[in-house]
Short mmCIF file of C-alpha atoms in Angstrom, two decimals:
data_model
loop_
_atom_site.label_atom_id
_atom_site.label_comp_id
_atom_site.label_asym_id
_atom_site.label_seq_id
_atom_site.Cartn_x
_atom_site.Cartn_y
_atom_site.Cartn_z
CA UNK A 1 110.24 109.21 102.58
CA UNK A 2 113.19 110.52 104.16
CA UNK A 3 115.98 109.51 101.99
CA UNK A 4 119.87 109.33 102.66
CA UNK A 5 119.10 107.12 106.63
CA UNK A 6 119.40 103.41 105.98
CA UNK A 7 118.84 101.21 109.46
CA UNK A 8 122.14 99.26 108.53
CA UNK A 9 125.30 100.07 106.97
CA UNK A 10 125.62 98.09 103.66
CA UNK A 11 127.88 94.83 104.01
CA UNK A 12 127.65 93.84 100.20
CA UNK A 13 130.37 95.40 99.21
CA UNK A 14 129.24 97.52 96.39
CA UNK A 15 129.13 101.49 95.73
CA UNK A 16 126.48 103.22 97.04
CA UNK A 17 125.27 104.05 92.54
CA UNK A 18 125.75 99.91 92.27
CA UNK A 19 123.42 99.41 95.11
CA UNK A 20 120.69 102.55 94.02
CA UNK A 21 120.95 100.70 91.09
CA UNK A 22 120.14 97.30 91.72
CA UNK A 23 117.27 95.35 89.69
CA UNK A 24 114.69 94.32 92.25
CA UNK A 25 111.83 91.79 92.75
CA UNK A 26 108.94 93.00 94.64
CA UNK A 27 106.37 91.18 96.28
CA UNK A 28 102.79 92.53 96.73
CA UNK A 29 100.94 90.25 99.23
CA UNK A 30 98.42 89.71 102.04
CA UNK A 31 94.61 90.00 102.18
CA UNK A 32 94.11 93.40 102.08
CA UNK A 33 93.30 96.04 99.22
CA UNK A 34 96.52 97.66 97.14
CA UNK A 35 98.43 95.06 95.35
CA UNK A 36 97.62 95.19 92.10
CA UNK A 37 96.84 99.19 92.41
CA UNK A 38 100.57 99.93 94.33
CA UNK A 39 102.24 97.66 91.23
CA UNK A 40 100.47 99.80 88.30
CA UNK A 41 101.41 103.18 90.35
CA UNK A 42 104.92 101.77 90.11
CA UNK A 43 104.47 101.74 86.60
CA UNK A 44 103.48 105.01 86.67
CA UNK A 45 107.19 105.73 88.36
CA UNK A 46 108.68 103.01 85.60
CA UNK A 47 106.99 104.76 82.94
CA UNK A 48 108.09 108.97 83.72
CA UNK A 49 111.77 107.25 83.87
CA UNK A 50 111.30 106.00 80.13
CA UNK A 51 111.52 102.69 81.01
CA UNK A 52 110.18 99.82 79.03
CA UNK A 53 107.48 98.01 80.98
CA UNK A 54 105.46 94.54 80.63
CA UNK A 55 102.15 94.01 82.34
CA UNK A 56 101.26 90.25 82.52
CA UNK A 57 97.94 90.04 84.04
CA UNK A 58 97.38 86.27 84.96
CA UNK A 59 94.01 85.58 86.72
CA UNK A 60 91.56 88.83 86.83
CA UNK A 61 91.96 89.10 83.68
CA UNK A 62 89.65 87.18 81.74
CA UNK A 63 86.79 88.93 84.06
CA UNK A 64 86.64 92.53 82.86
CA UNK A 65 89.26 95.28 81.46
CA UNK A 66 90.06 97.06 84.33
CA UNK A 67 90.51 100.82 84.66
CA UNK A 68 94.62 100.81 85.02
CA UNK A 69 94.91 99.03 81.49
CA UNK A 70 93.15 101.76 79.84
CA UNK A 71 95.17 104.06 81.41
CA UNK A 72 98.16 102.63 80.86
CA UNK A 73 97.69 102.12 77.06
CA UNK A 74 97.10 105.97 76.97
CA UNK A 75 100.46 106.88 78.42
CA UNK A 76 102.00 104.37 76.02
CA UNK A 77 100.57 106.27 73.09
CA UNK A 78 101.32 109.92 74.92
CA UNK A 79 104.76 107.87 74.75
CA UNK A 80 105.10 106.63 70.59
CA UNK A 81 103.04 110.48 69.96
CA UNK A 82 105.37 112.75 72.05
CA UNK A 83 108.52 110.54 73.02
CA UNK A 84 107.75 111.52 76.90
CA UNK A 85 107.85 108.39 79.15
CA UNK A 86 108.62 104.79 78.13
CA UNK A 87 106.30 102.05 76.34
CA UNK A 88 104.01 100.15 78.30
CA UNK A 89 102.53 96.65 77.14
CA UNK A 90 99.22 95.07 78.31
CA UNK A 91 99.01 90.89 78.58
CA UNK A 92 96.55 89.01 79.87
CA UNK A 93 95.75 85.68 80.16
CA UNK A 94 92.24 85.30 79.75
CA UNK A 95 91.07 84.88 76.32
CA UNK A 96 94.58 83.87 74.94
CA UNK A 97 97.59 86.11 75.67
CA UNK A 98 97.55 89.17 73.18
CA UNK A 99 100.87 87.65 71.52
CA UNK A 100 99.33 84.00 70.78
CA UNK A 101 95.77 85.26 70.12
CA UNK A 102 94.71 82.04 71.14
CA UNK A 103 90.95 81.77 73.04
CA UNK A 104 90.79 79.88 76.06
CA UNK A 105 88.40 78.15 78.06
CA UNK A 106 88.17 77.84 81.71
CA UNK A 107 89.74 74.63 81.11
CA UNK A 108 92.86 75.75 79.65
CA UNK A 109 93.75 78.43 82.08
CA UNK A 110 96.18 76.25 83.56
CA UNK A 111 97.76 75.64 80.28
CA UNK A 112 97.91 80.02 79.46
CA UNK A 113 99.32 80.22 82.82
CA UNK A 114 101.98 78.15 81.65
CA UNK A 115 102.39 79.71 78.31
CA UNK A 116 102.80 83.30 80.04
CA UNK A 117 105.71 82.36 82.29
CA UNK A 118 107.73 80.46 79.28
CA UNK A 119 106.79 83.97 77.31
CA UNK A 120 108.05 86.25 80.55
CA UNK A 121 111.29 83.53 80.71
CA UNK A 122 111.83 84.31 77.07
CA UNK A 123 111.25 87.94 77.91
CA UNK A 124 113.85 88.37 81.14
CA UNK A 125 116.63 86.38 79.02
CA UNK A 126 116.15 88.74 76.15
CA UNK A 127 116.20 91.74 78.60
CA UNK A 128 112.94 93.13 76.73
CA UNK A 129 111.55 95.42 79.58
CA UNK A 130 112.93 97.22 82.60
CA UNK A 131 109.89 96.40 84.77
CA UNK A 132 107.54 93.06 84.63
CA UNK A 133 104.41 93.12 86.38
CA UNK A 134 103.16 89.49 86.70
CA UNK A 135 99.36 90.44 88.44
CA UNK A 136 98.30 87.82 90.38
CA UNK A 137 100.77 85.57 89.59
CA UNK A 138 101.25 84.17 93.47
CA UNK A 139 97.93 81.92 92.52
CA UNK A 140 99.39 80.21 89.61
CA UNK A 141 102.51 79.62 91.51
CA UNK A 142 100.01 78.24 94.23
CA UNK A 143 97.88 75.97 92.20
CA UNK A 144 100.85 74.52 90.74
CA UNK A 145 100.58 75.88 86.83
CA UNK A 146 104.22 77.01 87.09
CA UNK A 147 106.96 75.82 88.57
CA UNK A 148 107.93 77.49 92.15
CA UNK A 149 111.10 76.43 91.90
CA UNK A 150 112.27 77.30 88.36
CA UNK A 151 109.93 81.11 88.75
CA UNK A 152 112.45 81.32 91.78
CA UNK A 153 116.28 80.66 90.08
CA UNK A 154 114.62 82.49 86.86
CA UNK A 155 114.39 85.51 88.77
CA UNK A 156 117.26 85.10 90.75
CA UNK A 157 119.17 84.64 88.05
CA UNK A 158 117.66 86.79 85.43
CA UNK A 159 120.51 88.92 84.12
CA UNK A 160 120.88 92.68 83.30
CA UNK A 161 118.94 95.45 85.37
CA UNK A 162 115.06 94.29 85.18
CA UNK A 163 112.90 94.83 87.88
CA UNK A 164 110.09 92.39 88.49
CA UNK A 165 106.82 92.82 90.82
CA UNK A 166 104.81 89.54 91.72
CA UNK A 167 101.19 90.58 93.10
CA UNK A 168 98.75 88.36 94.82
CA UNK A 169 97.91 86.67 97.93
CA UNK A 170 99.59 83.77 100.02
CA UNK A 171 103.21 84.59 98.09
CA UNK A 172 105.29 81.36 98.50
CA UNK A 173 107.79 81.95 101.04
CA UNK A 174 110.83 80.63 98.65
CA UNK A 175 109.78 83.38 96.24
CA UNK A 176 110.07 86.03 99.73
CA UNK A 177 113.37 84.85 100.64
CA UNK A 178 114.73 86.37 97.28
CA UNK A 179 112.31 89.70 97.32
CA UNK A 180 114.32 92.66 97.74
CA UNK A 181 111.12 94.48 98.93
CA UNK A 182 108.01 92.63 99.84
CA UNK A 183 104.95 94.64 101.04
CA UNK A 184 101.70 92.50 103.22
CA UNK A 185 98.41 94.30 102.20
CA UNK A 186 96.19 93.87 105.56
CA UNK A 187 92.83 94.69 105.62
CA UNK A 188 92.05 96.79 108.44
CA UNK A 189 88.33 97.67 107.63
CA UNK A 190 86.75 96.97 104.41
CA UNK A 191 83.55 97.53 102.80
CA UNK A 192 83.00 94.08 102.21
CA UNK A 193 82.84 93.49 105.70
CA UNK A 194 79.59 95.70 105.59
CA UNK A 195 78.12 93.54 102.94
CA UNK A 196 79.21 96.59 100.44
CA UNK A 197 79.76 95.02 96.81
CA UNK A 198 82.74 96.64 94.65
CA UNK A 199 82.23 99.25 92.43
CA UNK A 200 83.49 101.05 89.10
CA UNK A 201 86.52 103.42 89.46
CA UNK A 202 87.85 101.60 92.90
CA UNK A 203 87.73 98.01 92.43
CA UNK A 204 88.63 97.58 88.54
CA UNK B 1 89.04 89.64 93.53
CA UNK B 2 86.22 87.22 92.98
CA UNK B 3 83.11 89.23 92.57
CA UNK B 4 80.02 88.80 93.99
CA UNK B 5 80.57 87.23 97.27
CA UNK B 6 80.32 89.18 100.54
CA UNK B 7 81.35 87.76 103.79
CA UNK B 8 78.05 89.07 105.60
CA UNK B 9 75.07 90.18 104.48
CA UNK B 10 74.34 94.16 104.45
CA UNK B 11 72.08 95.22 107.26
CA UNK B 12 72.07 98.67 106.06
CA UNK B 13 68.82 98.90 104.27
CA UNK B 14 70.63 100.23 101.23
CA UNK B 15 70.05 98.53 97.69
CA UNK B 16 72.77 97.01 95.96
CA UNK B 17 72.86 99.68 93.71
CA UNK B 18 73.04 102.72 96.32
CA UNK B 19 75.39 100.60 98.32
CA UNK B 20 77.81 99.56 94.92
CA UNK B 21 77.30 103.38 94.47
CA UNK B 22 78.82 104.26 98.23
CA UNK B 23 81.50 107.07 98.39
CA UNK B 24 84.29 105.98 100.65
CA UNK B 25 86.99 107.62 102.57
CA UNK B 26 89.90 105.10 102.28
CA UNK B 27 92.76 104.57 104.31
CA UNK B 28 96.81 103.15 103.04
CA UNK B 29 98.64 103.76 106.55
CA UNK B 30 101.29 100.96 107.58
CA UNK B 31 105.45 101.08 107.78
CA UNK B 32 105.51 99.35 104.38
CA UNK B 33 105.50 100.48 101.00
CA UNK B 34 102.98 100.84 98.29
CA UNK B 35 100.58 103.45 100.42
CA UNK B 36 101.32 106.14 97.76
CA UNK B 37 101.44 104.35 94.91
CA UNK B 38 98.36 102.17 95.38
CA UNK B 39 96.54 105.60 95.77
CA UNK B 40 97.86 106.90 92.70
CA UNK B 41 96.53 103.20 91.05
CA UNK B 42 92.99 104.38 92.36
CA UNK B 43 93.45 107.59 90.50
CA UNK B 44 94.31 105.58 87.32
CA UNK B 45 90.96 103.62 87.82
CA UNK B 46 89.11 106.84 88.59
CA UNK B 47 90.39 108.62 85.33
CA UNK B 48 89.17 105.80 83.15
CA UNK B 49 85.86 106.34 84.65
CA UNK B 50 85.97 110.03 83.73
CA UNK B 51 86.43 110.92 87.31
CA UNK B 52 87.54 114.73 87.97
CA UNK B 53 90.90 114.46 90.51
CA UNK B 54 92.36 116.21 92.40
CA UNK B 55 95.82 114.99 94.01
CA UNK B 56 96.86 117.09 96.90
CA UNK B 57 100.64 116.44 98.11
CA UNK B 58 101.52 117.14 101.49
CA UNK B 59 104.79 116.46 102.81
CA UNK B 60 106.81 114.63 99.96
CA UNK B 61 106.36 117.56 97.78
CA UNK B 62 109.20 119.69 98.54
CA UNK B 63 111.81 117.36 97.92
CA UNK B 64 111.14 116.18 94.07
CA UNK B 65 109.25 115.94 91.45
CA UNK B 66 107.75 112.44 91.33
CA UNK B 67 107.11 109.99 88.50
CA UNK B 68 103.27 109.87 89.38
CA UNK B 69 103.30 113.74 88.98
CA UNK B 70 104.46 113.19 85.21
CA UNK B 71 102.51 110.32 84.47
CA UNK B 72 98.99 111.19 86.05
CA UNK B 73 99.63 114.96 84.02
CA UNK B 74 100.36 113.44 80.97
CA UNK B 75 96.73 111.61 81.09
CA UNK B 76 95.04 115.09 82.14
CA UNK B 77 96.34 116.27 78.70
CA UNK B 78 94.84 112.86 76.99
CA UNK B 79 91.71 114.02 78.62
CA UNK B 80 91.74 117.49 77.61
CA UNK B 81 93.15 116.80 73.77
CA UNK B 82 91.28 113.42 73.09
CA UNK B 83 88.03 113.59 75.60
CA UNK B 84 89.53 109.65 77.12
CA UNK B 85 89.32 109.73 81.02
CA UNK B 86 88.78 112.49 83.32
CA UNK B 87 90.81 115.78 84.43
CA UNK B 88 93.38 115.28 86.92
CA UNK B 89 94.96 118.06 89.21
CA UNK B 90 97.96 117.61 91.04
CA UNK B 91 98.74 120.21 93.77
CA UNK B 92 101.42 120.23 96.16
CA UNK B 93 102.16 121.62 99.18
CA UNK B 94 106.61 122.08 99.54
CA UNK B 95 107.01 125.34 97.48
CA UNK B 96 103.59 126.85 98.18
CA UNK B 97 100.43 125.20 96.36
CA UNK B 98 99.90 125.57 93.01
CA UNK B 99 96.60 127.66 93.70
CA UNK B 100 98.23 130.15 96.02
CA UNK B 101 101.85 130.07 94.60
CA UNK B 102 103.23 131.19 97.73
CA UNK B 103 106.92 130.54 98.36
CA UNK B 104 106.75 128.51 101.52
CA UNK B 105 109.83 127.76 104.30
CA UNK B 106 110.41 124.87 105.97
CA UNK B 107 108.89 126.85 108.87
CA UNK B 108 105.52 127.90 106.88
CA UNK B 109 104.60 124.35 106.36
CA UNK B 110 102.27 124.06 109.19
CA UNK B 111 100.59 127.47 107.71
CA UNK B 112 100.38 125.70 104.06
CA UNK B 113 99.33 122.37 105.61
CA UNK B 114 95.98 124.32 106.99
CA UNK B 115 95.46 126.28 103.56
CA UNK B 116 95.60 123.21 101.98
CA UNK B 117 93.08 121.53 104.24
CA UNK B 118 90.99 124.68 103.81
CA UNK B 119 91.42 124.36 100.07
CA UNK B 120 90.08 120.81 100.32
CA UNK B 121 87.33 121.85 102.58
CA UNK B 122 86.00 124.14 100.28
CA UNK B 123 86.45 121.61 97.16
CA UNK B 124 84.64 119.16 99.44
CA UNK B 125 81.51 121.18 100.01
CA UNK B 126 81.31 122.11 96.09
CA UNK B 127 82.07 119.07 94.73
CA UNK B 128 84.64 119.94 92.89
CA UNK B 129 86.22 116.34 92.49
CA UNK B 130 85.03 112.79 92.43
CA UNK B 131 88.57 111.08 93.93
CA UNK B 132 90.63 113.48 96.07
CA UNK B 133 94.41 111.67 97.37
CA UNK B 134 95.44 113.27 100.34
CA UNK B 135 98.59 112.29 100.19
CA UNK B 136 100.44 112.06 103.60
CA UNK B 137 97.91 113.65 105.25
CA UNK B 138 98.46 111.34 108.33
CA UNK B 139 101.21 113.26 109.13
CA UNK B 140 99.94 117.04 108.95
CA UNK B 141 96.95 115.19 111.54
CA UNK B 142 99.49 113.99 113.52
CA UNK B 143 101.53 116.87 114.03
CA UNK B 144 98.54 118.97 114.64
CA UNK B 145 98.90 121.20 112.01
CA UNK B 146 95.26 120.16 111.20
CA UNK B 147 92.53 119.34 113.40
CA UNK B 148 91.15 115.68 113.57
CA UNK B 149 87.72 116.20 114.49
CA UNK B 150 87.14 118.66 112.12
CA UNK B 151 89.18 116.35 109.36
CA UNK B 152 86.53 113.74 111.10
CA UNK B 153 83.57 115.41 110.98
CA UNK B 154 84.10 116.72 107.37
CA UNK B 155 85.11 113.93 105.53
CA UNK B 156 82.14 112.43 107.68
CA UNK B 157 79.07 114.78 106.65
CA UNK B 158 80.55 115.48 103.16
CA UNK B 159 77.63 115.58 100.57
CA UNK B 160 77.20 114.07 97.17
CA UNK B 161 79.51 111.20 95.66
CA UNK B 162 83.09 112.25 96.91
CA UNK B 163 86.09 109.29 97.53
CA UNK B 164 89.07 110.40 99.63
CA UNK B 165 91.76 108.43 99.82
CA UNK B 166 94.79 109.68 102.98
CA UNK B 167 97.39 107.99 102.98
CA UNK B 168 100.65 108.00 105.39
CA UNK B 169 102.18 105.97 108.53
CA UNK B 170 99.80 105.93 111.61
CA UNK B 171 96.49 107.39 111.13
CA UNK B 172 94.67 108.63 113.59
CA UNK B 173 92.16 106.07 115.28
CA UNK B 174 89.82 108.64 115.07
CA UNK B 175 90.19 108.39 111.06
CA UNK B 176 89.81 104.94 110.91
CA UNK B 177 87.04 104.81 112.81
CA UNK B 178 84.68 106.50 109.46
CA UNK B 179 87.12 104.48 106.96
CA UNK B 180 85.06 102.36 104.74
CA UNK B 181 88.37 100.97 103.47
CA UNK B 182 91.86 100.79 105.73
CA UNK B 183 95.00 99.04 104.47
CA UNK B 184 97.58 98.51 106.76
CA UNK B 185 100.89 97.94 104.23
CA UNK B 186 103.25 96.40 106.51
CA UNK B 187 106.98 95.57 105.42
CA UNK B 188 108.14 91.70 105.15
CA UNK B 189 111.09 92.68 103.59
CA UNK B 190 113.16 95.66 102.50
CA UNK B 191 116.44 96.57 100.54
CA UNK B 192 116.75 99.62 103.40
CA UNK B 193 117.81 96.47 105.76
CA UNK B 194 120.56 95.63 103.61
CA UNK B 195 121.75 99.44 103.43
CA UNK B 196 119.79 100.06 99.95
CA UNK B 197 119.19 103.40 99.28
CA UNK B 198 116.14 104.49 97.35
CA UNK B 199 116.52 104.62 93.38
CA UNK B 200 114.54 106.57 90.42
CA UNK B 201 111.77 104.65 88.85
CA UNK B 202 110.89 102.32 92.36
CA UNK B 203 110.77 105.00 95.31
CA UNK B 204 109.92 108.29 93.04
#
């Protein structure tokens, strides 16, 4: 991306440095691929800056351990052993969050999602991380498992310098309204259209 | 992503296993964010599968060392020291490719791009890697620095089981035609529109 050029002059009264350091709400929506992978790609950048990163995997988590988790956990080990990069925590909802150790059935998913959001709110208030990835959180919002207005006001009013990335199809318009960056991943061609199923290394 | 359901039945006569293991050409286009970050997110999945990964950074490379490079190089070290994951090579064109050590001026970029493509062709023929990331290669194709038909036929006829991801705006229609997965990243909202400049950890 070319640096330095911005389409319009800033009208927010901030210095360039203050704007540069704005904490961002980033949304990856759309029916195409790349929503989660791009979020985890951002985690690589944050790790390199030494940021504390919290990944909260909401829906896919019950199904399988994805490759990103192993790779980011390996980077967390690098951080702890050598000091390079930053710490990365990976929490998944599927069989109970890692901090609660609670086993969850399909029916308990809504409760687990709410519990996850309460924990994220607590961490945002305490400024635990610099980067939060709420993977597939749009579904949790869409299904009414969490209150959208609560999510929006919590993100909008969060203290300090905390970036939040939310992924999933059909992000709520209220979420998009407070997003600083929102990208729609649109499918142009897809092997599923030809009857292709997912494969390891590519889909997980 | 839900597993198991495919919109149409496969008509290619392949077994499920053969289809599952198809080598893919993946294109990330569009004017939105996430094209490169999603490619590097795929690298995390491939690393976890133990794949050999080659990253070829074509345009941005001259400007700065991006966070993904440091993070993926750290994962390569993890692989070499512990055997976890796979090897990752990162080559950038900016000041000469890492295998050629040649210093390049702005004027030599076209030559360097061609040299990079020749090396990638050589590696595809020798089946050096399982995953190739050709970052911002669409520009090199668009600017005529490489022959698009040569790129397309090389990718289409590549031997063995090699995945190739190409990123950048305005991918050539001939490239899209042979792509198995093509995603367009479209900007919904962007801080640059408010005069926001890039910041470390987010843009690089």
